[in-house]
């Protein structure tokens, strides 16, 4: 059995290298057709039959979503369909799942969930509405992809169905948002959802509309025309500028060098012995552009966008390729003034399509950090630059340590932190709250009060008093306190930490997204450990062999 | 290794049989002291040292909470403390957990969670406020018990601390609400909660107050006096009637007879071959009492209270003692008029302490059903009585099948269902919504519209149209359709069904309780499967042996 985790996964790609998707653009409407290359699996050991997908297919989908948002401001709607004649999509590849380690399965599901959440964000906030044309059987993860779209049109042709057959066929859940989106997004009545999710063959035709599983069914001959019309209508309602020029997402430069990972603004050193990644994020090195035109000219070089791309890639890289690095230590360097100037551009031009996209991208990156199953500590030391957008890193951390005063033998001044306008709602978490609001659930007014301190430099005592940092040891205590905290953290059970962090990071309200990452993913992870799914006679194990699964009948 | 699941657990007890708790009542304030008998474990193989608890200890706690509510209307506050000199409570017994099967652990946690939720409900809705006096080290499940109370007073004596040491010591979560109550109830800042939950030794004194972990600390010498004063203050604010006479919860009669379980109004037949429990609930056999006085005279014989007690016991019995019975089929018999008359009493006298208690008890019973990991089907057939309170059973079911018309050879009329006032909010689910509102998330107004049909008898077509039942086969299809549905259900993976049902039953909003049962419990269940906790070198396994746990360092 191949251990999928041995493959080094690169999340960087571009349309010319796509093997599984066909992207075309016609005025205000883009079409993204899933046309999976059976032989194009990311890992040896399986064929991607029936338009099924693996992580490699999803990496391309994720790239396509990003590029549509940044490179195509004129596109107001995206039509998602299948490029195959007889199948829409059979979902995640079962053989791939079957041969994967537990960690690979969990990580794969997390990425695919984030990608589908991104489709919904594109619809709601980028005003690029996703419309799905279901032109053949659409099962499991295939239907979950459709569920992420704003409108689902299905062919009424006798063979096209939507189905979530995971429970009856595989003894796992439709875990890429399926169960949650059924009842919470599409508001399918719970008893109908129960029936539907136990039905191998799925549901077609008018009943699928009546049960709210799809939005409309039309004869196969009218499917494309109908879906195109829906897409054109949605594009017509979009505020995206038809005449604007997109920003080219040029190839992301990255150097992997032993235990070092380097981008332009972000670097990371892995301490494999201690299991720690030391991540440093640098402020802009050049002054902020003078205005909107200059931002557009900088394009992918504009610091907030470059930062988002680099951090995003690093998070995905570490999650997938460095499982044994359990603690991420975040540091920053540079000029708070420069960060604040860039933040001001993001806020002053919120209605500009590009600055909106950049803010949304940063929001997604910070959300990725929040749902990452690694312990995250921020260290705020002399020379650091935890201001505005970069302060979100400290607010996303499980703990922040800030040096109180200077270090002996170090002429640099004591560290300071600075709030900017972006800390008050520009980057909401999956629970819908800003990180400040999530932090002060006990005093909801406190986050608002802090608005009065925007732009001020807060020293350790002030930051501690404001509740922005956890601890503020002085130079005498710093080394021991930080060292012990890290040593302890790396000694605890990785699983217990994952469950603890997932519980403590998300107080307060719940949303569709937070429910997917909490309830649904946690249950799926549990099931991915259960012998009834993954044991020698488990359903996932015997699928396709002709053997029957043999279940332990005890309910727990 | 003893398999704890082999013990037949009886959830019925009474104060004269308590081994672990001392209950005393002084006017408006009751004192419940935890004084665990080390030798009183429910299952052989462990000693209940340091006031640690097992299911048996919790069954007594649950009984005490019930009796305080029903037998002591005069009690407006409950003081929870330890009866030991040097320890408050060390939490769930580790050896017990260690020797238990996965199912036992999960079921134990579910019951203890429900019991703690009951403490909060007693405070909020029965106006019997729980005050906790922490008079010694209070760790893990001990602190989780304190967290369920409305106010925590802690001794400031150098040795008394609160702690959640599960992650560092045992590689599991504080899973009985601890993590969730920290951030969502007490609103402890997430970074402080992170630190606290990794601290074996816990936190004491003023810092515990500052961090919101307890409400006040006082010198040991003033602990009892302070806690009593808080309790007296709370009791003074209670609307419970100081002069009323309580209702005696007489011993619950139950006959276990091979595969049959019989109470007065509830019966159950187990089909062990098919893995199905056939449960039948009967309406009252006598007319509803004429008024409030008559209800009080009936006491524990008043049908809604008797029903609640019997159903509650049956649910707990089946969950704990019949793990292989994966499907519960619910039927009813009797007179809808009589149920409606009883429902009217519950609604007309909502401010009466006893009728309030009975409604709240029924609410808890239905909530238990909602979070039970069994598939639940309601069958609505001739002679059935799905009206009002009993209709909640169908609304709680994963599916309801209703026969359309009569059966050949059966003179009884076609079945009918009837809404009464109680279906519109008397029994909210853990998500805070009525089952009708949870059902119609797509059209929130629909539940309100149905108020216009209260008291009407709806036949299958009308019930289907109203969205109250899932399917309405006629006599020709009934037997096959129901048989196939049950056969299929019992053939699916029990684990996949558990995850699916837990996801589909709770659409809509989230509450502290729903978060405990979804996020927290699901993560804990996952951890209870992970080798880092339960493997040969897992932390739970080696705890107390002097050996060190050996962790797989990969994060998933």
PDB file of C-alpha atoms in Angstrom, chain A residues 268-405:
ATOM      1  CA  UNK A 268      10.366  29.616   7.216  1.00  0.00           C
ATOM      2  CA  UNK A 269      12.994  27.504   8.912  1.00  0.00           C
ATOM      3  CA  UNK A 270      12.075  24.002  10.044  1.00  0.00           C
ATOM      4  CA  UNK A 271      13.505  22.645  13.248  1.00  0.00           C
ATOM      5  CA  UNK A 272      12.804  18.981  12.668  1.00  0.00           C
ATOM      6  CA  UNK A 273      14.288  17.868  15.948  1.00  0.00           C
ATOM      7  CA  UNK A 274      11.951  20.029  17.985  1.00  0.00           C
ATOM      8  CA  UNK A 275       9.085  19.847  15.483  1.00  0.00           C
ATOM      9  CA  UNK A 276       8.846  23.603  15.106  1.00  0.00           C
ATOM     10  CA  UNK A 277       8.482  25.856  12.065  1.00  0.00           C
ATOM     11  CA  UNK A 278       9.920  29.324  12.615  1.00  0.00           C
ATOM     12  CA  UNK A 279       8.004  31.565  10.242  1.00  0.00           C
ATOM     13  CA  UNK A 280       8.937  35.172   9.629  1.00  0.00           C
ATOM     14  CA  UNK A 281       6.785  37.587   7.696  1.00  0.00           C
ATOM     15  CA  UNK A 282       8.266  40.859   6.492  1.00  0.00           C
ATOM     16  CA  UNK A 283       6.523  44.154   5.965  1.00  0.00           C
ATOM     17  CA  UNK A 284       6.717  45.879   2.580  1.00  0.00           C
ATOM     18  CA  UNK A 285      10.208  47.015   1.672  1.00  0.00           C
ATOM     19  CA  UNK A 286       9.008  49.806  -0.575  1.00  0.00           C
ATOM     20  CA  UNK A 287       6.619  52.678   0.193  1.00  0.00           C
ATOM     21  CA  UNK A 288       2.944  52.077  -0.410  1.00  0.00           C
ATOM     22  CA  UNK A 289       1.787  52.988  -3.910  1.00  0.00           C
ATOM     23  CA  UNK A 290       0.426  56.494  -4.220  1.00  0.00           C
ATOM     24  CA  UNK A 291      -3.089  55.509  -5.185  1.00  0.00           C
ATOM     25  CA  UNK A 292      -5.411  53.111  -6.920  1.00  0.00           C
ATOM     26  CA  UNK A 293      -3.759  53.326 -10.326  1.00  0.00           C
ATOM     27  CA  UNK A 294      -0.380  52.575  -8.835  1.00  0.00           C
ATOM     28  CA  UNK A 295      -1.790  49.568  -6.986  1.00  0.00           C
ATOM     29  CA  UNK A 296      -3.143  48.152 -10.230  1.00  0.00           C
ATOM     30  CA  UNK A 297       0.202  48.768 -11.853  1.00  0.00           C
ATOM     31  CA  UNK A 298       2.014  46.867  -9.132  1.00  0.00           C
ATOM     32  CA  UNK A 299      -0.414  43.975  -9.571  1.00  0.00           C
ATOM     33  CA  UNK A 300       0.908  40.776  -8.087  1.00  0.00           C
ATOM     34  CA  UNK A 301       3.831  42.731  -6.633  1.00  0.00           C
ATOM     35  CA  UNK A 302       1.524  44.804  -4.436  1.00  0.00           C
ATOM     36  CA  UNK A 303       2.626  43.718  -0.981  1.00  0.00           C
ATOM     37  CA  UNK A 304      -0.723  42.595   0.496  1.00  0.00           C
ATOM     38  CA  UNK A 305      -1.397  40.394  -2.522  1.00  0.00           C
ATOM     39  CA  UNK A 306       2.133  39.009  -2.585  1.00  0.00           C
ATOM     40  CA  UNK A 307       1.866  38.350   1.151  1.00  0.00           C
ATOM     41  CA  UNK A 308      -1.442  36.522   0.760  1.00  0.00           C
ATOM     42  CA  UNK A 309      -0.075  34.302  -1.995  1.00  0.00           C
ATOM     43  CA  UNK A 310       3.095  33.465  -0.114  1.00  0.00           C
ATOM     44  CA  UNK A 311       1.437  32.770   3.215  1.00  0.00           C
ATOM     45  CA  UNK A 312      -1.252  30.708   1.534  1.00  0.00           C
ATOM     46  CA  UNK A 313       1.297  28.568  -0.219  1.00  0.00           C
ATOM     47  CA  UNK A 314       3.372  28.148   2.921  1.00  0.00           C
ATOM     48  CA  UNK A 315       0.376  27.090   5.014  1.00  0.00           C
ATOM     49  CA  UNK A 316      -0.680  24.526   2.423  1.00  0.00           C
ATOM     50  CA  UNK A 317       2.873  23.290   1.999  1.00  0.00           C
ATOM     51  CA  UNK A 318       3.466  22.820   5.712  1.00  0.00           C
ATOM     52  CA  UNK A 319       0.083  21.239   6.332  1.00  0.00           C
ATOM     53  CA  UNK A 320       0.491  18.693   3.588  1.00  0.00           C
ATOM     54  CA  UNK A 321       4.212  18.035   3.446  1.00  0.00           C
ATOM     55  CA  UNK A 322       5.385  18.601   7.016  1.00  0.00           C
ATOM     56  CA  UNK A 323       3.015  16.672   9.244  1.00  0.00           C
ATOM     57  CA  UNK A 324       5.530  16.247  12.033  1.00  0.00           C
ATOM     58  CA  UNK A 325       6.043  19.961  12.467  1.00  0.00           C
ATOM     59  CA  UNK A 326       3.415  20.496  15.131  1.00  0.00           C
ATOM     60  CA  UNK A 327       4.147  24.034  16.274  1.00  0.00           C
ATOM     61  CA  UNK A 328       4.343  27.112  14.093  1.00  0.00           C
ATOM     62  CA  UNK A 329       6.077  30.123  15.591  1.00  0.00           C
ATOM     63  CA  UNK A 330       5.155  33.385  13.906  1.00  0.00           C
ATOM     64  CA  UNK A 331       7.420  36.411  13.856  1.00  0.00           C
ATOM     65  CA  UNK A 332       7.312  39.604  11.834  1.00  0.00           C
ATOM     66  CA  UNK A 333       9.860  42.210  10.827  1.00  0.00           C
ATOM     67  CA  UNK A 334       9.830  45.590   9.187  1.00  0.00           C
ATOM     68  CA  UNK A 335       7.991  48.859   9.204  1.00  0.00           C
ATOM     69  CA  UNK A 336       4.584  49.263  10.877  1.00  0.00           C
ATOM     70  CA  UNK A 337       4.127  52.550   9.021  1.00  0.00           C
ATOM     71  CA  UNK A 338       4.435  50.808   5.716  1.00  0.00           C
ATOM     72  CA  UNK A 339       1.937  48.093   6.728  1.00  0.00           C
ATOM     73  CA  UNK A 340      -0.460  50.752   7.934  1.00  0.00           C
ATOM     74  CA  UNK A 341      -0.147  52.652   4.664  1.00  0.00           C
ATOM     75  CA  UNK A 342      -0.954  49.490   2.732  1.00  0.00           C
ATOM     76  CA  UNK A 343      -3.853  48.720   5.050  1.00  0.00           C
ATOM     77  CA  UNK A 344      -5.212  52.184   4.401  1.00  0.00           C
ATOM     78  CA  UNK A 345      -5.231  51.506   0.668  1.00  0.00           C
ATOM     79  CA  UNK A 346      -7.228  48.303   1.278  1.00  0.00           C
ATOM     80  CA  UNK A 347      -9.790  50.180   3.320  1.00  0.00           C
ATOM     81  CA  UNK A 348      -9.973  53.384   1.304  1.00  0.00           C
ATOM     82  CA  UNK A 349     -10.694  51.560  -1.932  1.00  0.00           C
ATOM     83  CA  UNK A 350     -12.948  48.781  -0.736  1.00  0.00           C
ATOM     84  CA  UNK A 351     -15.226  49.125  -3.695  1.00  0.00           C
ATOM     85  CA  UNK A 352     -12.421  48.674  -6.208  1.00  0.00           C
ATOM     86  CA  UNK A 353     -12.676  45.131  -7.513  1.00  0.00           C
ATOM     87  CA  UNK A 354      -8.953  44.403  -7.095  1.00  0.00           C
ATOM     88  CA  UNK A 355      -8.577  45.725  -3.559  1.00  0.00           C
ATOM     89  CA  UNK A 356     -11.726  43.858  -2.615  1.00  0.00           C
ATOM     90  CA  UNK A 357     -10.221  40.673  -4.025  1.00  0.00           C
ATOM     91  CA  UNK A 358      -6.981  41.199  -2.136  1.00  0.00           C
ATOM     92  CA  UNK A 359      -8.785  41.757   1.146  1.00  0.00           C
ATOM     93  CA  UNK A 360     -10.888  38.638   0.549  1.00  0.00           C
ATOM     94  CA  UNK A 361      -7.779  36.635  -0.272  1.00  0.00           C
ATOM     95  CA  UNK A 362      -6.114  37.736   2.964  1.00  0.00           C
ATOM     96  CA  UNK A 363      -9.325  36.845   4.780  1.00  0.00           C
ATOM     97  CA  UNK A 364      -9.168  33.335   3.324  1.00  0.00           C
ATOM     98  CA  UNK A 365      -5.507  32.964   4.238  1.00  0.00           C
ATOM     99  CA  UNK A 366      -6.120  33.920   7.867  1.00  0.00           C
ATOM    100  CA  UNK A 367      -9.111  31.559   7.943  1.00  0.00           C
ATOM    101  CA  UNK A 368      -6.848  28.783   6.701  1.00  0.00           C
ATOM    102  CA  UNK A 369      -4.550  29.546   9.595  1.00  0.00           C
ATOM    103  CA  UNK A 370      -7.467  29.371  12.041  1.00  0.00           C
ATOM    104  CA  UNK A 371      -8.496  25.894  10.902  1.00  0.00           C
ATOM    105  CA  UNK A 372      -4.960  24.562  10.650  1.00  0.00           C
ATOM    106  CA  UNK A 373      -4.289  21.703  13.036  1.00  0.00           C
ATOM    107  CA  UNK A 374      -0.989  23.068  14.314  1.00  0.00           C
ATOM    108  CA  UNK A 375      -0.256  24.966  17.498  1.00  0.00           C
ATOM    109  CA  UNK A 376       0.448  28.571  16.610  1.00  0.00           C
ATOM    110  CA  UNK A 377       2.461  30.899  18.835  1.00  0.00           C
ATOM    111  CA  UNK A 378       3.298  34.487  17.987  1.00  0.00           C
ATOM    112  CA  UNK A 379       6.529  35.968  19.338  1.00  0.00           C
ATOM    113  CA  UNK A 380       6.647  39.743  19.497  1.00  0.00           C
ATOM    114  CA  UNK A 381      10.266  40.809  19.852  1.00  0.00           C
ATOM    115  CA  UNK A 382      12.443  43.832  19.081  1.00  0.00           C
ATOM    116  CA  UNK A 383      12.409  44.559  15.361  1.00  0.00           C
ATOM    117  CA  UNK A 384       9.009  42.965  14.922  1.00  0.00           C
ATOM    118  CA  UNK A 385       6.156  44.485  12.971  1.00  0.00           C
ATOM    119  CA  UNK A 386       2.826  43.288  14.344  1.00  0.00           C
ATOM    120  CA  UNK A 387       0.715  46.048  12.860  1.00  0.00           C
ATOM    121  CA  UNK A 388      -2.683  45.878  11.186  1.00  0.00           C
ATOM    122  CA  UNK A 389      -2.749  43.029   8.689  1.00  0.00           C
ATOM    123  CA  UNK A 390       0.316  41.491  10.336  1.00  0.00           C
ATOM    124  CA  UNK A 391      -1.227  41.856  13.797  1.00  0.00           C
ATOM    125  CA  UNK A 392      -3.908  39.421  12.616  1.00  0.00           C
ATOM    126  CA  UNK A 393      -1.189  36.758  12.806  1.00  0.00           C
ATOM    127  CA  UNK A 394      -0.864  37.361  16.541  1.00  0.00           C
ATOM    128  CA  UNK A 395      -4.629  37.451  16.966  1.00  0.00           C
ATOM    129  CA  UNK A 396      -4.930  34.157  15.086  1.00  0.00           C
ATOM    130  CA  UNK A 397      -2.281  32.542  17.279  1.00  0.00           C
ATOM    131  CA  UNK A 398      -3.158  30.287  20.192  1.00  0.00           C
ATOM    132  CA  UNK A 399      -0.919  32.488  22.308  1.00  0.00           C
ATOM    133  CA  UNK A 400       1.127  35.636  21.811  1.00  0.00           C
ATOM    134  CA  UNK A 401       4.246  36.365  23.870  1.00  0.00           C
ATOM    135  CA  UNK A 402       5.485  39.978  23.824  1.00  0.00           C
ATOM    136  CA  UNK A 403       8.811  41.060  25.253  1.00  0.00           C
ATOM    137  CA  UNK A 404       8.363  43.753  27.857  1.00  0.00           C
ATOM    138  CA  UNK A 405      11.216  46.164  27.235  1.00  0.00           C
TER     139      UNK A 405
END
